[in-house]
Amino acid sequence: MPSTVILGTGSYAPARVLTNAELSTMVDTSDEWIRTRSGIRERHIAAPGESTSDMAVHAAKAALQDAGLAPTDIDLLVVATVTPDLVLPAASCIIQHKLGLRTDTACFDLNAACSGFVYALDTASAMVASGRYKKALIIGVEKLSSVVDWQDRTTCVLFGDGAGAAVLGVSDQPGVGLLGTKLGAYGDCVDLLYITHGGSDNPTTPESIAARNHCIRMKGKEVFKIAVRAMDEAARDILEQQGVTADQIALVIPHQANLRIIEAISQYLKLPMERFYVNVDRYGNTSAASIPIALDEARRAGRIKSGDITLLVAFGAGLTYGSALIRW
Ligand code: ACO
């Protein structure tokens, strides 16, 4: 099988920045609490009327430009999101139309929460490597501000909006591109991070809206513990699978949920924090958008060089987890 390579990346964050100081005027919290518990200083919030698909289109255009490709070159679009514009149809179809992709482009959404981009990378890579698709566009995008309970200080301080994208193609050069992935889920942990209403089990009612049951609920402490374990295992598994040692990794791009989670992974893997890309301070947790935004920033900042090995590692609601090794 030919190897799958990332031909270009792009990202986008809405202009509006919500600082911890401003949040402190909305709920009973403080900049100090948020910074010391999570490492977050500010997050971006979509403008009124700015949709998930709008943000995705910005990131996708930047990724296509970086790859030197036109929208019509794409024949597969995979969008990882838990906040699509509509419940039906898929955000990918809306994005396809807005971007001007061909009508013979396969389009679908994928929900693996914060692990969504790693899941999309694995899925699209396999489809491209099979030869049935030539060029894939994968997008991680979230408008979490639309499902955050702005009266719940235990969650509203953590999340933000944004989008990241990558273009995939194949290379004949052996040993480059996506070396391997490890995906999984702890389905027994569904009740740690969820939205109860708005799905088919509990359709939205006036009462559910009044109780804000269309918003994210989370048992933060439990999620924290499992997140550290799952990310550490996912990282170790992919390293073992590929016969790569931790010290060979030039840069880790972890899911940006909490600085303390990233620091714990750094200790477990015995890799200094300098080898971790961190931007949680500026974005908060943007779920599926978190890794592709960080990846794009790292590439544009010159943090990834030809021949480098990068480790992507994520966890999210589900609880899903995923890791990927890429040689550039
Ligand atoms: N401001 C001030 N105080 C607060 C706030 C706040 N924003 N939020 C909670 N507190 C209070 C709590 O009420 C609690 O008070 P109490 O001791 O009187 O009961 C106290 O602060 C400590 O709360 P803890 O929950 O113990 O705080 P902790 O140190 O565990 O940090 C946090 C909380 C940041 C949520 C952490 O547990 C965490 O990051 N968990 C992981 C969350 C995560 O990554 N979720 C994303 C999953 S990915 C996805 O798919 C969306």
XYZ file of C-alpha atoms and ligand atoms in Angstrom:
379
model
C 0.000 0.000 0.000
C 1.292 3.508 -0.756
C 1.769 5.750 2.273
C -0.623 8.591 3.027
C 0.885 12.016 3.475
C -0.407 15.361 4.688
C -0.093 17.754 1.746
C -1.313 20.885 3.525
C -2.918 22.190 6.706
C -5.041 25.182 7.663
C -6.864 26.538 10.673
C -9.275 29.222 11.718
C -10.489 30.799 14.935
C -13.304 33.330 15.233
C -12.228 36.926 15.872
C -14.041 37.273 19.203
C -11.781 36.448 22.156
C -13.392 35.706 25.511
C -10.884 36.184 28.336
C -10.944 34.636 31.794
C -11.471 38.122 33.195
C -14.634 38.552 31.149
C -15.849 35.062 32.128
C -15.422 36.062 35.760
C -18.163 38.634 35.218
C -20.510 35.932 33.872
C -20.088 33.114 36.449
C -18.502 32.769 39.901
C -14.927 32.059 38.817
C -11.578 33.807 38.514
C -8.686 34.083 36.092
C -6.474 32.513 38.754
C -8.746 29.436 39.198
C -9.082 28.821 35.469
C -5.362 29.289 34.764
C -4.104 27.108 37.610
C -6.639 24.275 37.026
C -6.603 24.211 33.241
C -3.885 26.477 31.802
C -6.533 28.353 29.792
C -6.300 32.160 29.514
C -8.754 32.851 26.710
C -10.833 31.164 24.035
C -12.418 32.184 20.706
C -16.183 32.368 20.344
C -18.073 32.296 17.029
C -19.843 35.510 16.055
C -23.654 35.537 15.973
C -24.608 33.822 12.726
C -21.153 32.313 12.242
C -21.710 28.589 11.804
C -19.626 25.455 12.172
C -19.544 25.143 8.379
C -18.373 28.763 7.988
C -15.407 28.119 10.288
C -14.654 24.832 8.529
C -14.596 26.559 5.132
C -11.993 29.093 6.341
C -9.714 26.312 7.632
C -10.257 24.176 4.521
C -9.389 27.021 2.130
C -6.130 27.610 4.015
C -5.299 23.880 3.876
C -6.028 23.685 0.139
C -3.880 26.750 -0.505
C -1.071 25.235 1.575
C -1.345 22.029 -0.474
C -1.455 23.956 -3.765
C -4.734 22.266 -4.692
C -8.133 23.453 -5.885
C -11.443 22.442 -4.264
C -12.202 20.391 -7.376
C -9.144 18.196 -6.717
C -10.834 16.747 -3.602
C -12.866 13.552 -3.909
C -13.336 12.717 -0.203
C -14.445 14.991 2.636
C -14.560 13.794 6.246
C -15.706 16.244 8.892
C -15.134 15.459 12.566
C -17.524 17.413 14.764
C -20.011 17.099 17.623
C -21.546 20.465 16.769
C -22.736 20.231 13.138
C -24.817 23.141 11.788
C -27.896 20.894 11.771
C -28.825 17.471 13.139
C -29.679 16.574 9.547
C -28.047 16.668 6.998
C -24.341 16.223 7.729
C -22.144 19.323 8.068
C -19.895 17.828 5.386
C -22.628 18.271 2.759
C -23.064 21.935 3.717
C -19.288 22.430 3.669
C -19.005 20.645 0.299
C -21.428 23.123 -1.225
C -19.886 26.215 0.401
C -16.377 25.168 -0.669
C -17.409 24.300 -4.219
C -16.269 20.673 -4.065
C -17.333 18.319 -6.865
C -20.684 16.575 -6.540
C -18.909 13.230 -6.911
C -17.007 13.923 -3.678
C -17.855 11.442 -0.910
C -18.969 13.461 2.138
C -19.653 12.329 5.674
C -19.418 13.451 9.290
C -17.740 11.526 12.040
C -18.413 11.889 15.775
C -15.565 10.824 18.034
C -15.645 14.079 20.037
C -12.139 15.360 20.827
C -10.526 12.308 19.196
C -12.431 13.118 15.999
C -9.507 14.433 13.975
C -7.359 11.357 14.688
C -10.326 9.138 13.767
C -10.838 11.157 10.555
C -7.133 10.927 9.721
C -7.184 7.158 10.101
C -10.418 6.709 8.146
C -9.526 9.014 5.258
C -5.973 7.640 5.069
C -7.252 4.109 4.637
C -9.669 5.257 1.926
C -6.949 7.158 0.060
C -4.341 4.400 0.471
C -6.838 1.935 -1.026
C -6.631 3.880 -4.297
C -10.388 4.450 -4.439
C -9.976 8.126 -3.500
C -7.169 10.413 -4.628
C -7.247 13.470 -2.390
C -9.029 13.763 0.941
C -9.911 16.846 2.927
C -10.340 16.199 6.637
C -11.663 18.850 8.977
C -12.017 19.027 12.756
C -14.423 21.815 13.651
C -16.513 22.812 16.655
C -18.870 25.536 17.763
C -18.915 24.397 21.382
C -20.188 27.799 22.495
C -23.570 26.625 21.162
C -23.739 23.632 23.548
C -22.004 25.092 26.595
C -24.136 25.954 29.615
C -23.014 29.531 30.236
C -24.365 29.295 33.788
C -22.277 26.207 34.683
C -18.854 27.353 35.844
C -17.520 23.791 35.934
C -17.729 23.506 32.130
C -18.170 26.923 30.497
C -14.633 28.041 31.329
C -13.083 25.118 29.446
C -14.393 25.206 25.885
C -13.939 27.301 22.732
C -14.720 27.433 19.004
C -12.506 26.883 15.967
C -11.565 24.734 12.980
C -8.542 22.921 11.592
C -8.094 21.041 8.322
C -5.635 18.855 6.450
C -5.378 17.616 2.860
C -4.268 14.005 2.360
C -2.750 12.320 -0.651
C -0.393 9.411 -1.331
C 3.364 9.218 -1.709
C 5.554 6.509 -3.286
C 8.377 7.442 -0.925
C 8.630 4.645 1.637
C 8.678 5.414 5.356
C 7.015 8.828 5.196
C 3.508 9.971 6.026
C 1.094 8.289 8.385
C 3.061 5.428 9.934
C 0.186 4.035 11.986
C -2.734 4.739 14.267
C -4.316 3.318 17.375
C -7.997 4.024 18.004
C -10.372 2.864 20.710
C -13.115 3.794 23.143
C -14.292 3.157 26.685
C -18.032 2.979 26.031
C -18.645 2.263 29.701
C -17.740 5.902 30.410
C -20.554 7.484 28.383
C -21.990 9.117 31.510
C -18.849 11.126 32.245
C -19.304 13.591 29.393
C -22.587 13.908 27.531
C -25.546 15.933 26.318
C -28.768 14.234 27.389
C -31.353 15.959 25.201
C -31.789 16.675 21.516
C -31.072 13.088 20.439
C -33.600 10.340 19.657
C -33.708 9.032 23.246
C -34.737 12.371 24.720
C -36.029 14.747 22.072
C -35.899 18.404 23.047
C -38.894 19.657 25.042
C -39.668 23.073 26.563
C -38.765 21.546 29.950
C -35.419 20.206 28.710
C -34.532 23.591 27.281
C -35.475 25.310 30.540
C -33.194 22.855 32.381
C -30.459 23.465 29.754
C -30.284 19.734 29.075
C -29.177 20.441 25.508
C -25.838 21.525 27.036
C -22.637 19.628 27.907
C -22.484 17.943 31.324
C -19.211 16.580 32.593
C -17.738 14.809 35.601
C -14.437 16.652 35.263
C -12.360 14.818 37.862
C -13.235 11.356 36.490
C -12.652 12.502 32.890
C -9.271 13.873 33.937
C -8.078 10.550 35.364
C -9.247 8.424 32.445
C -7.926 10.978 29.949
C -4.411 10.722 31.343
C -4.517 6.913 31.364
C -6.062 6.647 27.888
C -3.658 9.121 26.276
C -0.639 7.508 27.887
C -1.736 4.046 26.721
C -2.615 5.259 23.227
C 0.811 6.896 22.921
C 2.678 3.817 24.200
C 0.669 1.459 21.986
C 1.425 3.305 18.761
C 5.120 3.656 19.652
C 5.353 -0.071 20.342
C 3.363 -0.932 17.203
C 5.761 1.115 15.050
C 8.985 0.236 16.897
C 9.611 3.898 17.688
C 10.983 5.081 21.036
C 9.656 8.169 22.822
C 12.950 10.034 22.424
C 12.636 9.712 18.618
C 9.523 11.901 18.692
C 10.373 15.443 17.670
C 6.981 16.884 18.611
C 3.845 15.637 20.361
C 0.606 17.312 19.400
C -1.803 16.363 22.176
C -5.483 17.177 22.422
C -5.623 20.562 24.134
C -8.080 20.070 27.000
C -6.059 20.944 30.058
C -2.392 21.860 30.543
C -2.202 19.563 33.589
C -3.259 16.581 31.451
C -0.523 17.424 28.924
C 2.043 17.787 31.725
C 1.034 14.391 33.125
C 1.544 12.753 29.691
C 4.932 14.470 29.439
C 5.945 12.907 32.765
C 4.586 9.457 31.910
C 6.358 9.401 28.524
C 9.487 10.974 30.082
C 9.496 13.575 27.317
C 10.159 17.217 28.243
C 7.352 19.751 27.787
C 9.464 21.476 25.090
C 8.544 18.552 22.830
C 4.816 19.161 23.340
C 2.952 21.735 21.302
C 0.666 23.690 23.640
C -1.892 26.322 22.704
C -4.656 25.491 25.202
C -3.923 28.851 26.843
C -5.222 30.683 23.737
C -8.022 28.391 22.548
C -9.341 26.350 25.479
C -10.701 22.965 24.475
C -11.977 23.076 20.883
C -12.673 19.314 20.799
C -12.211 17.904 17.266
C -10.613 21.179 16.134
C -7.930 21.135 18.801
C -5.324 18.843 17.200
C -5.605 20.202 13.630
C -5.367 23.812 14.856
C -2.257 22.901 16.865
C -0.818 20.916 13.955
C -1.295 23.826 11.566
C 0.223 26.318 14.004
C 3.192 24.034 14.670
C 3.887 23.577 10.951
C 3.605 27.293 10.209
C 5.852 28.112 13.194
C 8.560 25.829 11.777
C 8.227 23.348 14.648
C 7.937 20.403 12.211
C 10.794 19.633 9.820
C 11.286 17.097 7.060
C 12.126 13.699 8.567
C 10.617 14.566 11.980
C 8.307 12.105 13.689
C 5.174 13.689 15.184
C 2.836 11.972 17.629
C -0.821 12.998 17.731
C -2.710 11.807 20.800
C -6.277 12.514 21.853
C -9.162 11.524 24.092
C -12.746 12.714 24.117
C -16.359 12.052 25.013
C -17.302 8.433 24.545
C -14.746 8.143 25.992
C -12.822 7.777 22.749
C -9.062 7.830 22.362
C -6.671 7.836 19.446
C -3.025 8.226 18.532
C -1.170 8.604 15.242
C 2.492 8.692 14.228
C 3.514 10.764 11.228
C 6.950 11.046 9.616
C 7.316 14.262 7.563
N -14.268 28.559 39.049
C -14.092 28.463 40.377
N -14.314 27.314 41.044
C -14.711 26.246 40.338
C -14.909 26.281 38.953
C -14.666 27.511 38.308
N -14.803 27.664 36.976
N -15.281 25.061 38.521
C -15.343 24.280 39.606
N -15.002 24.988 40.695
C -14.902 24.540 42.069
C -15.662 23.249 42.293
O -17.017 23.553 42.567
C -14.936 22.661 43.473
O -15.410 23.294 44.650
P -15.676 22.427 45.988
O -14.324 21.838 46.338
O -16.185 23.432 46.927
O -16.661 21.376 45.587
C -13.492 23.121 43.289
O -13.547 24.212 42.360
C -12.570 22.050 42.732
O -13.183 21.443 41.627
P -12.544 20.176 40.986
O -13.516 19.560 40.060
O -11.920 19.330 42.050
O -11.342 20.829 40.165
P -10.227 20.070 39.375
O -8.927 20.403 39.938
O -10.572 18.616 39.165
O -10.318 20.747 37.944
C -11.296 20.490 35.755
C -11.542 20.736 37.225
C -10.479 21.641 35.182
C -12.642 20.421 35.044
C -10.512 19.174 35.576
O -11.138 18.162 36.331
C -10.426 18.764 34.145
O -9.792 19.385 33.344
N -11.017 17.599 33.776
C -10.954 17.099 32.441
C -11.954 17.801 31.617
C -11.779 17.576 30.152
O -10.677 17.503 29.685
N -12.884 17.503 29.440
C -12.868 17.478 28.040
C -13.075 16.124 27.524
S -12.920 16.131 25.852
C -14.358 16.276 24.958
O -14.651 15.390 24.224
C -15.207 17.480 25.076
